[in-house]
JSON list of C-alpha atoms in Angstrom, two decimals:
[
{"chain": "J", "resi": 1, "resn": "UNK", "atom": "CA", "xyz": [14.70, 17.10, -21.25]},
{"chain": "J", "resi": 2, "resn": "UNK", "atom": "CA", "xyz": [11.01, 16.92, -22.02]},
{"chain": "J", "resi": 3, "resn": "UNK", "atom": "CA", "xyz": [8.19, 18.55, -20.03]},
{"chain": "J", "resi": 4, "resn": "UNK", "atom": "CA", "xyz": [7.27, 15.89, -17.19]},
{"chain": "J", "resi": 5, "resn": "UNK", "atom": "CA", "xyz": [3.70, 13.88, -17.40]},
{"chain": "J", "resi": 6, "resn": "UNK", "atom": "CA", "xyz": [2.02, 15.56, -14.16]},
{"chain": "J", "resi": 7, "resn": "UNK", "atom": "CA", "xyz": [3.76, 18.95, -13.33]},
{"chain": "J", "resi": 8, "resn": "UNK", "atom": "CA", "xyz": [5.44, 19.16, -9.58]},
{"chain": "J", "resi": 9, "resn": "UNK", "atom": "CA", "xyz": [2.84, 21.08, -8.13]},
{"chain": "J", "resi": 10, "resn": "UNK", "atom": "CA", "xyz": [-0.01, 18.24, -8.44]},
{"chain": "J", "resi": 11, "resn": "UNK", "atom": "CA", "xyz": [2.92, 15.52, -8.27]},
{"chain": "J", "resi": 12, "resn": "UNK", "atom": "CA", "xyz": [3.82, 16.16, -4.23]},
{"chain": "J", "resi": 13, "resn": "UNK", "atom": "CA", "xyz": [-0.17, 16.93, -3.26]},
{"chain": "J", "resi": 14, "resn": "UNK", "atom": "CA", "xyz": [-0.71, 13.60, -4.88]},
{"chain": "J", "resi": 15, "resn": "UNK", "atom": "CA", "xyz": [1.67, 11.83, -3.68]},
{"chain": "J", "resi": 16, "resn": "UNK", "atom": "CA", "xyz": [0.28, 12.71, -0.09]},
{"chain": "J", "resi": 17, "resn": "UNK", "atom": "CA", "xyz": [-3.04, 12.11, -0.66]},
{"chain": "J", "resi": 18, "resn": "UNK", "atom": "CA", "xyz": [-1.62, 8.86, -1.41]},
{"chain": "J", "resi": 19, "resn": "UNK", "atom": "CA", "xyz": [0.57, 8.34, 1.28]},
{"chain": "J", "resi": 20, "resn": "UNK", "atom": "CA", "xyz": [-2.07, 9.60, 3.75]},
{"chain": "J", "resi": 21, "resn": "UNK", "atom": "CA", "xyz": [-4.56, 7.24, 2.40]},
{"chain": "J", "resi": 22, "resn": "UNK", "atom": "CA", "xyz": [-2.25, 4.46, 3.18]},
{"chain": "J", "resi": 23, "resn": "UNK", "atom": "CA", "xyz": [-1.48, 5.11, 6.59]},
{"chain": "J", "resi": 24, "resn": "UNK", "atom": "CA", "xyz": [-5.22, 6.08, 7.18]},
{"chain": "J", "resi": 25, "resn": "UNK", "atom": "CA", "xyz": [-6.36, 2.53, 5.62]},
{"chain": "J", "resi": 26, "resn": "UNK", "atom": "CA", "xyz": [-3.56, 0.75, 7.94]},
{"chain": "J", "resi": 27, "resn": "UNK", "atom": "CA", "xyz": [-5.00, 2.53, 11.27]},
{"chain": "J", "resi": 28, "resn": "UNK", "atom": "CA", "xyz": [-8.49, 0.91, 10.64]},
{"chain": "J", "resi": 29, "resn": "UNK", "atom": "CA", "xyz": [-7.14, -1.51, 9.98]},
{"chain": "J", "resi": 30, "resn": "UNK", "atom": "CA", "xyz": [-4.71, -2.22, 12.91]},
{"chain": "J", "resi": 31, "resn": "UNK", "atom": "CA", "xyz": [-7.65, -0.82, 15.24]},
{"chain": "J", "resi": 32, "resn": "UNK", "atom": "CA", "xyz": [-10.25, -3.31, 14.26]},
{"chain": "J", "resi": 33, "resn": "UNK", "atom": "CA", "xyz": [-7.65, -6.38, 14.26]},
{"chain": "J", "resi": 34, "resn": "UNK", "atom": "CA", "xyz": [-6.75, -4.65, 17.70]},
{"chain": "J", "resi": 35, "resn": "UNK", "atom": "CA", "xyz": [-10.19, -5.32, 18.82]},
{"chain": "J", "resi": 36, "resn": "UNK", "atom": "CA", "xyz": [-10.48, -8.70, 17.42]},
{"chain": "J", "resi": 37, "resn": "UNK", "atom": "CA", "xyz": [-7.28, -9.67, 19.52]},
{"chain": "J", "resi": 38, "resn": "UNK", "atom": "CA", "xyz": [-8.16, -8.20, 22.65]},
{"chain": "J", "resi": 39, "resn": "UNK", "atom": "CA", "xyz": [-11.57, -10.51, 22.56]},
{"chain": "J", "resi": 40, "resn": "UNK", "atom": "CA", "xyz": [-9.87, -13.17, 21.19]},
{"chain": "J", "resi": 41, "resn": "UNK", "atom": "CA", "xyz": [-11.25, -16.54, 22.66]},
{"chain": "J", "resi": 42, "resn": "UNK", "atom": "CA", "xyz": [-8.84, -19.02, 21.12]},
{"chain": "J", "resi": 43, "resn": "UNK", "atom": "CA", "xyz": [-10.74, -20.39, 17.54]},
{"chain": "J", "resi": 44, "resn": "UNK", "atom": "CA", "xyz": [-7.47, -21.00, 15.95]},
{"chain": "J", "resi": 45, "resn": "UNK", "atom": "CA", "xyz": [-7.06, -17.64, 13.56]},
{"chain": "J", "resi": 46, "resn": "UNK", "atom": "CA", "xyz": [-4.91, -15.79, 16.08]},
{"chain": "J", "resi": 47, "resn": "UNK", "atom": "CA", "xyz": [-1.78, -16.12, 13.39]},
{"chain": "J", "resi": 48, "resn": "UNK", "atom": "CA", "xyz": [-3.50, -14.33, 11.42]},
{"chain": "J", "resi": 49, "resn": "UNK", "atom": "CA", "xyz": [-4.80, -11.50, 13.20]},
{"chain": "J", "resi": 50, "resn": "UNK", "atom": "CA", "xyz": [-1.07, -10.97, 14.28]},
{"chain": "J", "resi": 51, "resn": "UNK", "atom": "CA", "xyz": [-0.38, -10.97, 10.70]},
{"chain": "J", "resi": 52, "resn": "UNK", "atom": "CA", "xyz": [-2.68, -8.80, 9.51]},
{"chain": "J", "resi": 53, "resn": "UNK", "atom": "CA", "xyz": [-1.75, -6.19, 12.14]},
{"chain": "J", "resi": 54, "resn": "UNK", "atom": "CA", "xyz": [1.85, -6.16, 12.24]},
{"chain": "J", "resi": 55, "resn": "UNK", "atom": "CA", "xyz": [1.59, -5.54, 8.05]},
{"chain": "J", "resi": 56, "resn": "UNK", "atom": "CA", "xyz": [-0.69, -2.54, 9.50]},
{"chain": "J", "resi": 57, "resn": "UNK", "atom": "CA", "xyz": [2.20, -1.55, 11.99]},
{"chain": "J", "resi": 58, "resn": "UNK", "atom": "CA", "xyz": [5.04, -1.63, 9.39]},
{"chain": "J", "resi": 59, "resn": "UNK", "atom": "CA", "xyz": [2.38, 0.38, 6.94]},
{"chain": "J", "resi": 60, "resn": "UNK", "atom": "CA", "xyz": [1.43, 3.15, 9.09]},
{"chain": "J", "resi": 61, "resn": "UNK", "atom": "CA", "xyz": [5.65, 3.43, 9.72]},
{"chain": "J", "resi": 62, "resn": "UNK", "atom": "CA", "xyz": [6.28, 3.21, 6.33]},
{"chain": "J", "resi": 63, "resn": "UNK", "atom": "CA", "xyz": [3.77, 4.81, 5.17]},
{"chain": "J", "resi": 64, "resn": "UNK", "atom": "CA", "xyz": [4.30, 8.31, 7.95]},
{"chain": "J", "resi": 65, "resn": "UNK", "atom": "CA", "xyz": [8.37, 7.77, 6.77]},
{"chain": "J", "resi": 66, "resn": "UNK", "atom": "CA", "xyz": [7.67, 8.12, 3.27]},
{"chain": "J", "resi": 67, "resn": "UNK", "atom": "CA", "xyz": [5.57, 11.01, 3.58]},
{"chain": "J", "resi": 68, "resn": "UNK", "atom": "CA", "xyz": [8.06, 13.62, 4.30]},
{"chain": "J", "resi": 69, "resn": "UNK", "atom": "CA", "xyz": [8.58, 15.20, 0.87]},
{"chain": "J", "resi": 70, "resn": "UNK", "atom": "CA", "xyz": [12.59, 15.04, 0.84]},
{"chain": "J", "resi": 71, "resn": "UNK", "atom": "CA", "xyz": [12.58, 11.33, 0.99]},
{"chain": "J", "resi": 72, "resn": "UNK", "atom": "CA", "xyz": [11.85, 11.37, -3.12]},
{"chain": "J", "resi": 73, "resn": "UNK", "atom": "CA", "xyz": [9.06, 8.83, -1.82]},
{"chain": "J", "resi": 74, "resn": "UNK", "atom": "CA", "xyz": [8.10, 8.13, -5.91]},
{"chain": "J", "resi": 75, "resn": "UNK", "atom": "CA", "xyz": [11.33, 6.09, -6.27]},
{"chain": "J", "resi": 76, "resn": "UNK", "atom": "CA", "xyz": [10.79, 3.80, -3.26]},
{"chain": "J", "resi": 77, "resn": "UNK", "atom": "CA", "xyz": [8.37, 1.95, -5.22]},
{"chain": "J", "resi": 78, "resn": "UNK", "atom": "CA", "xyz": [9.65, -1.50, -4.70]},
{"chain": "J", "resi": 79, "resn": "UNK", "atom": "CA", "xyz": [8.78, -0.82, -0.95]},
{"chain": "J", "resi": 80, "resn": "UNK", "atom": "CA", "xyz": [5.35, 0.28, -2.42]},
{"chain": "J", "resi": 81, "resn": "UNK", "atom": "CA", "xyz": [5.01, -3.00, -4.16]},
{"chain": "J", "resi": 82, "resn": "UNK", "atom": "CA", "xyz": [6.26, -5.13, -1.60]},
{"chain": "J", "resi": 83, "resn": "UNK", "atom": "CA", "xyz": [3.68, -3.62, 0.58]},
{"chain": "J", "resi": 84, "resn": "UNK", "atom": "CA", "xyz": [1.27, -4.29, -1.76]},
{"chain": "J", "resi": 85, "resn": "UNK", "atom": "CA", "xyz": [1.86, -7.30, -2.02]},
{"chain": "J", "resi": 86, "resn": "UNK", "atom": "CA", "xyz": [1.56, -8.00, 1.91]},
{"chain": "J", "resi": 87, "resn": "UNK", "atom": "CA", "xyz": [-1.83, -6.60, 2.00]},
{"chain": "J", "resi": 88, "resn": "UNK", "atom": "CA", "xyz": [-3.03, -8.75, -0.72]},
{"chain": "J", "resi": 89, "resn": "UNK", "atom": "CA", "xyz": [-2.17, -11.76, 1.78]},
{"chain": "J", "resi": 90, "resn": "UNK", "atom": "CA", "xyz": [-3.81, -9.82, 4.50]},
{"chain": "J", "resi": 91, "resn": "UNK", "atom": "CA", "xyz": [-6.86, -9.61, 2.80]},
{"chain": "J", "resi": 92, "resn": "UNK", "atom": "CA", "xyz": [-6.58, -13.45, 1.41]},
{"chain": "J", "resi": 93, "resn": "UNK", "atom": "CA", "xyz": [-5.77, -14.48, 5.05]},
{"chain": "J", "resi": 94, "resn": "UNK", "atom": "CA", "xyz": [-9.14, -12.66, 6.53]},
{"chain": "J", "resi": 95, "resn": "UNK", "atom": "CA", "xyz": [-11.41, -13.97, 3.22]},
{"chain": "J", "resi": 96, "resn": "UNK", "atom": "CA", "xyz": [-10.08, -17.25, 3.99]},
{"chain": "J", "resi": 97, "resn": "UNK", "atom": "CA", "xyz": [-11.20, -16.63, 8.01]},
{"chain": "J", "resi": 98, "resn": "UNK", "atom": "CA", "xyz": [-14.56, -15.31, 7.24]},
{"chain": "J", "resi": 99, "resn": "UNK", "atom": "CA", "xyz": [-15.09, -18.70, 5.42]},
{"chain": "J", "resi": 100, "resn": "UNK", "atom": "CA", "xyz": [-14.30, -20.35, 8.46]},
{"chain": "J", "resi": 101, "resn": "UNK", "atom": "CA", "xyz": [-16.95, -18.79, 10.70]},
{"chain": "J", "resi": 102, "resn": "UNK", "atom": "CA", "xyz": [-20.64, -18.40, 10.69]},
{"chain": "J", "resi": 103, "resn": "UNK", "atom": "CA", "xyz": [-21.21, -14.83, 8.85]},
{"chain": "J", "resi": 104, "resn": "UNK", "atom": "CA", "xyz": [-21.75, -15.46, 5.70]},
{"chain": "J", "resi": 105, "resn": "UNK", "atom": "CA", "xyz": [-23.90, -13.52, 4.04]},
{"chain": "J", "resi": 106, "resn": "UNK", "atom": "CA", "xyz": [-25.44, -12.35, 7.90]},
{"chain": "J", "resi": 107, "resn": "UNK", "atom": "CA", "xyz": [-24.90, -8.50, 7.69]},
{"chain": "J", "resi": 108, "resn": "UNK", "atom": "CA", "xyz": [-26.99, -8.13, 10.88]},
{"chain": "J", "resi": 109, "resn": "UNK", "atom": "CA", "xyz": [-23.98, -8.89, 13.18]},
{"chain": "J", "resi": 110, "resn": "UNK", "atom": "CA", "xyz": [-21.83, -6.34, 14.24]},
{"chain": "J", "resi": 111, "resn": "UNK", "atom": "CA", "xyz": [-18.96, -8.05, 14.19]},
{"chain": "J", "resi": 112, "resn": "UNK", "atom": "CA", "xyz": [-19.28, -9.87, 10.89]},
{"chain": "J", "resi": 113, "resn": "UNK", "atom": "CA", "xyz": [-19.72, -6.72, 9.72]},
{"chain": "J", "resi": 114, "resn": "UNK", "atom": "CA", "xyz": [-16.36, -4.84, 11.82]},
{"chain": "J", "resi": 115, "resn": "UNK", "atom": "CA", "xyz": [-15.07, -8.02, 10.16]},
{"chain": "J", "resi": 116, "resn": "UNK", "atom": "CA", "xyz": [-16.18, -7.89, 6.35]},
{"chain": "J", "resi": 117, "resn": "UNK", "atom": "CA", "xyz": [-14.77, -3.72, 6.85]},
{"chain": "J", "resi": 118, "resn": "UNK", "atom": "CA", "xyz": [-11.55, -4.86, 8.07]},
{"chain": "J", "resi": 119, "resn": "UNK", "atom": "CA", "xyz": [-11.48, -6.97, 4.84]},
{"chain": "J", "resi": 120, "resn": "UNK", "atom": "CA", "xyz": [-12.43, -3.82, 2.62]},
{"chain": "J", "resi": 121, "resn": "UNK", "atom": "CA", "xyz": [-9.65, -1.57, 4.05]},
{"chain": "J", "resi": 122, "resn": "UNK", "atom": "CA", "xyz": [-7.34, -4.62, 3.66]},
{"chain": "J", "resi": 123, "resn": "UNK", "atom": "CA", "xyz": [-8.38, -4.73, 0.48]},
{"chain": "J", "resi": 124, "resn": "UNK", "atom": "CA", "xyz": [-8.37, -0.76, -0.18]},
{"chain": "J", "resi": 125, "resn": "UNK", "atom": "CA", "xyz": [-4.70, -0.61, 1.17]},
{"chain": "J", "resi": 126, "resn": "UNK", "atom": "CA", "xyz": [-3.38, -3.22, -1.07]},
{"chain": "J", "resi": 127, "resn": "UNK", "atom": "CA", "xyz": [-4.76, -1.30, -4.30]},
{"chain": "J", "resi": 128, "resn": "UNK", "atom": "CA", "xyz": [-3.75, 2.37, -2.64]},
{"chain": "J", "resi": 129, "resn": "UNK", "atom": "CA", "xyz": [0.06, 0.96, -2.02]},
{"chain": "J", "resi": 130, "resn": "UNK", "atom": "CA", "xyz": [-0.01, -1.12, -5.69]},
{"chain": "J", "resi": 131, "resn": "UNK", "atom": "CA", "xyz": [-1.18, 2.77, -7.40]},
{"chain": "J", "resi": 132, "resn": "UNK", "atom": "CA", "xyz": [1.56, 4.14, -5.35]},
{"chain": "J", "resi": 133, "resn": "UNK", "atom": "CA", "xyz": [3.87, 1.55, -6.61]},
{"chain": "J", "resi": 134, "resn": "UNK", "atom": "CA", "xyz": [3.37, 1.64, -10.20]},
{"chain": "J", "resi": 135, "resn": "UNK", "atom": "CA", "xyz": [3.46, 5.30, -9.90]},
{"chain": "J", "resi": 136, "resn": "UNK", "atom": "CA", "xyz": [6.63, 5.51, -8.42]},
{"chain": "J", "resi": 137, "resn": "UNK", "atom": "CA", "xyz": [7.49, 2.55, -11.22]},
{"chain": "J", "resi": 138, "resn": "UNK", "atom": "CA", "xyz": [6.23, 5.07, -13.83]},
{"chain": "J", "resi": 139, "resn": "UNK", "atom": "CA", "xyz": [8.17, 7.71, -12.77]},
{"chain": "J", "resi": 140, "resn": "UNK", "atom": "CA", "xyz": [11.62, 6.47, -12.59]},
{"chain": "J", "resi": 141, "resn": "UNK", "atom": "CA", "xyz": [10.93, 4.64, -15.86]},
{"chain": "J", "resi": 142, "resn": "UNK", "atom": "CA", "xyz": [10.24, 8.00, -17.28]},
{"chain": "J", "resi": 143, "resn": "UNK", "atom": "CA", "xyz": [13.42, 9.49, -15.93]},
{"chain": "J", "resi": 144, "resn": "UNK", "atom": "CA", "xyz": [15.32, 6.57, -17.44]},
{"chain": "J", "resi": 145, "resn": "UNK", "atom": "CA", "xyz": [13.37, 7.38, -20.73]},
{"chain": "J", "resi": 146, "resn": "UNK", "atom": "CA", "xyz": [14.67, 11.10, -20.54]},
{"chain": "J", "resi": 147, "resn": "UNK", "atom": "CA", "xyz": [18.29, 9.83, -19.95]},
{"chain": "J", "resi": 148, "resn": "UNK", "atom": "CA", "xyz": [18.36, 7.17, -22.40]},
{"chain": "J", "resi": 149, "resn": "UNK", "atom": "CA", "xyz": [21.10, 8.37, -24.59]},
{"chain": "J", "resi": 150, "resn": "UNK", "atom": "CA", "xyz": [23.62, 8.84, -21.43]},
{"chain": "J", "resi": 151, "resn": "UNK", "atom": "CA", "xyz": [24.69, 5.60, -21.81]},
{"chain": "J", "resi": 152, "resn": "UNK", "atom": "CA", "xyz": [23.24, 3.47, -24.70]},
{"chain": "J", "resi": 153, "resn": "UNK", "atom": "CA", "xyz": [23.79, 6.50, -27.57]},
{"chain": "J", "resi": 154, "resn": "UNK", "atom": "CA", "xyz": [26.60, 6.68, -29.90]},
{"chain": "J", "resi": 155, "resn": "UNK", "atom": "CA", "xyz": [29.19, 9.40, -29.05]},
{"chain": "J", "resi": 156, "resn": "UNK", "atom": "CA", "xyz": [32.17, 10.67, -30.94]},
{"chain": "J", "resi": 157, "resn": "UNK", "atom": "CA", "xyz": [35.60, 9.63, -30.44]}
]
């Protein structure tokens, strides 16, 4: 067995910085798109308010789940990526909203702006849970690496 990449010790803090920064990003998140439905006045982007903040809901439970160190949360990564993924169509889903009203480039408005930060977090998420993933991807392909003779090599008979 060779030495691994990143020793344990910076491995686990790492890997809850990480998590932490997920489920941080999803609270913002869920609590601006909580504001935005609570003065909702019927435009015609409620599906994707609801959208955005159940993919926070799931995020901040996956994300608070996967944090307990015993859960070997590096080789859940297809969760990671799946995640990922969701948050990219978050974020497309509020670009594509933005476009729709009348901010713009206005940065005066405080809502356009609650609105372009809700993007960035969006945004922020998707890359934190996609570094998380390809981590986790990393890792397991690196344990296959150290194993690779268990089943492919030649043996005697």
């Amino acid at each position: 067995m060779s030495d691994p990449i990143v020793p344990r010790p910076i491995a686990i803090p790492l890997r809850f910085l990480l998590r932490s920064a997920q489920v941080a990003f999803a609270a913002i998140n869920a609590g601006l798109v909580g504001y935005f439905l609570k003065s909702y006045s019927g435009d015609g982007i409620l599906g994707r308010w609801i959208y955005v903040e159940v993919i926070a809901a799931l995020a901040i439970i996956f994300g608070v789940v996967l944090m307990v160190p015993i859960l070997h949360g590096y080789f859940v990564w297809p969760i990671d990526i799946t995640f990922s993924l969701a948050w990219f169509a978050a974020f497309g889903t509020l670009v594509n909203a933005l476009e729709a009203t009348a901010c713009g480039q206005d940065i005066s408005n405080t809502e356009c702006t609650q609105w372009k930060v809700n993007e960035a977090f969006a945004f922020l998420s998707a890359i934190v849970w996609l570094i998380t993933g390809l981590v986790g991807l990393f890792y397991v392909w690196r344990a296959d690496q150290q194993r690779l003779g268990y089943w492919t090599g030649r043996y005697d008979v």
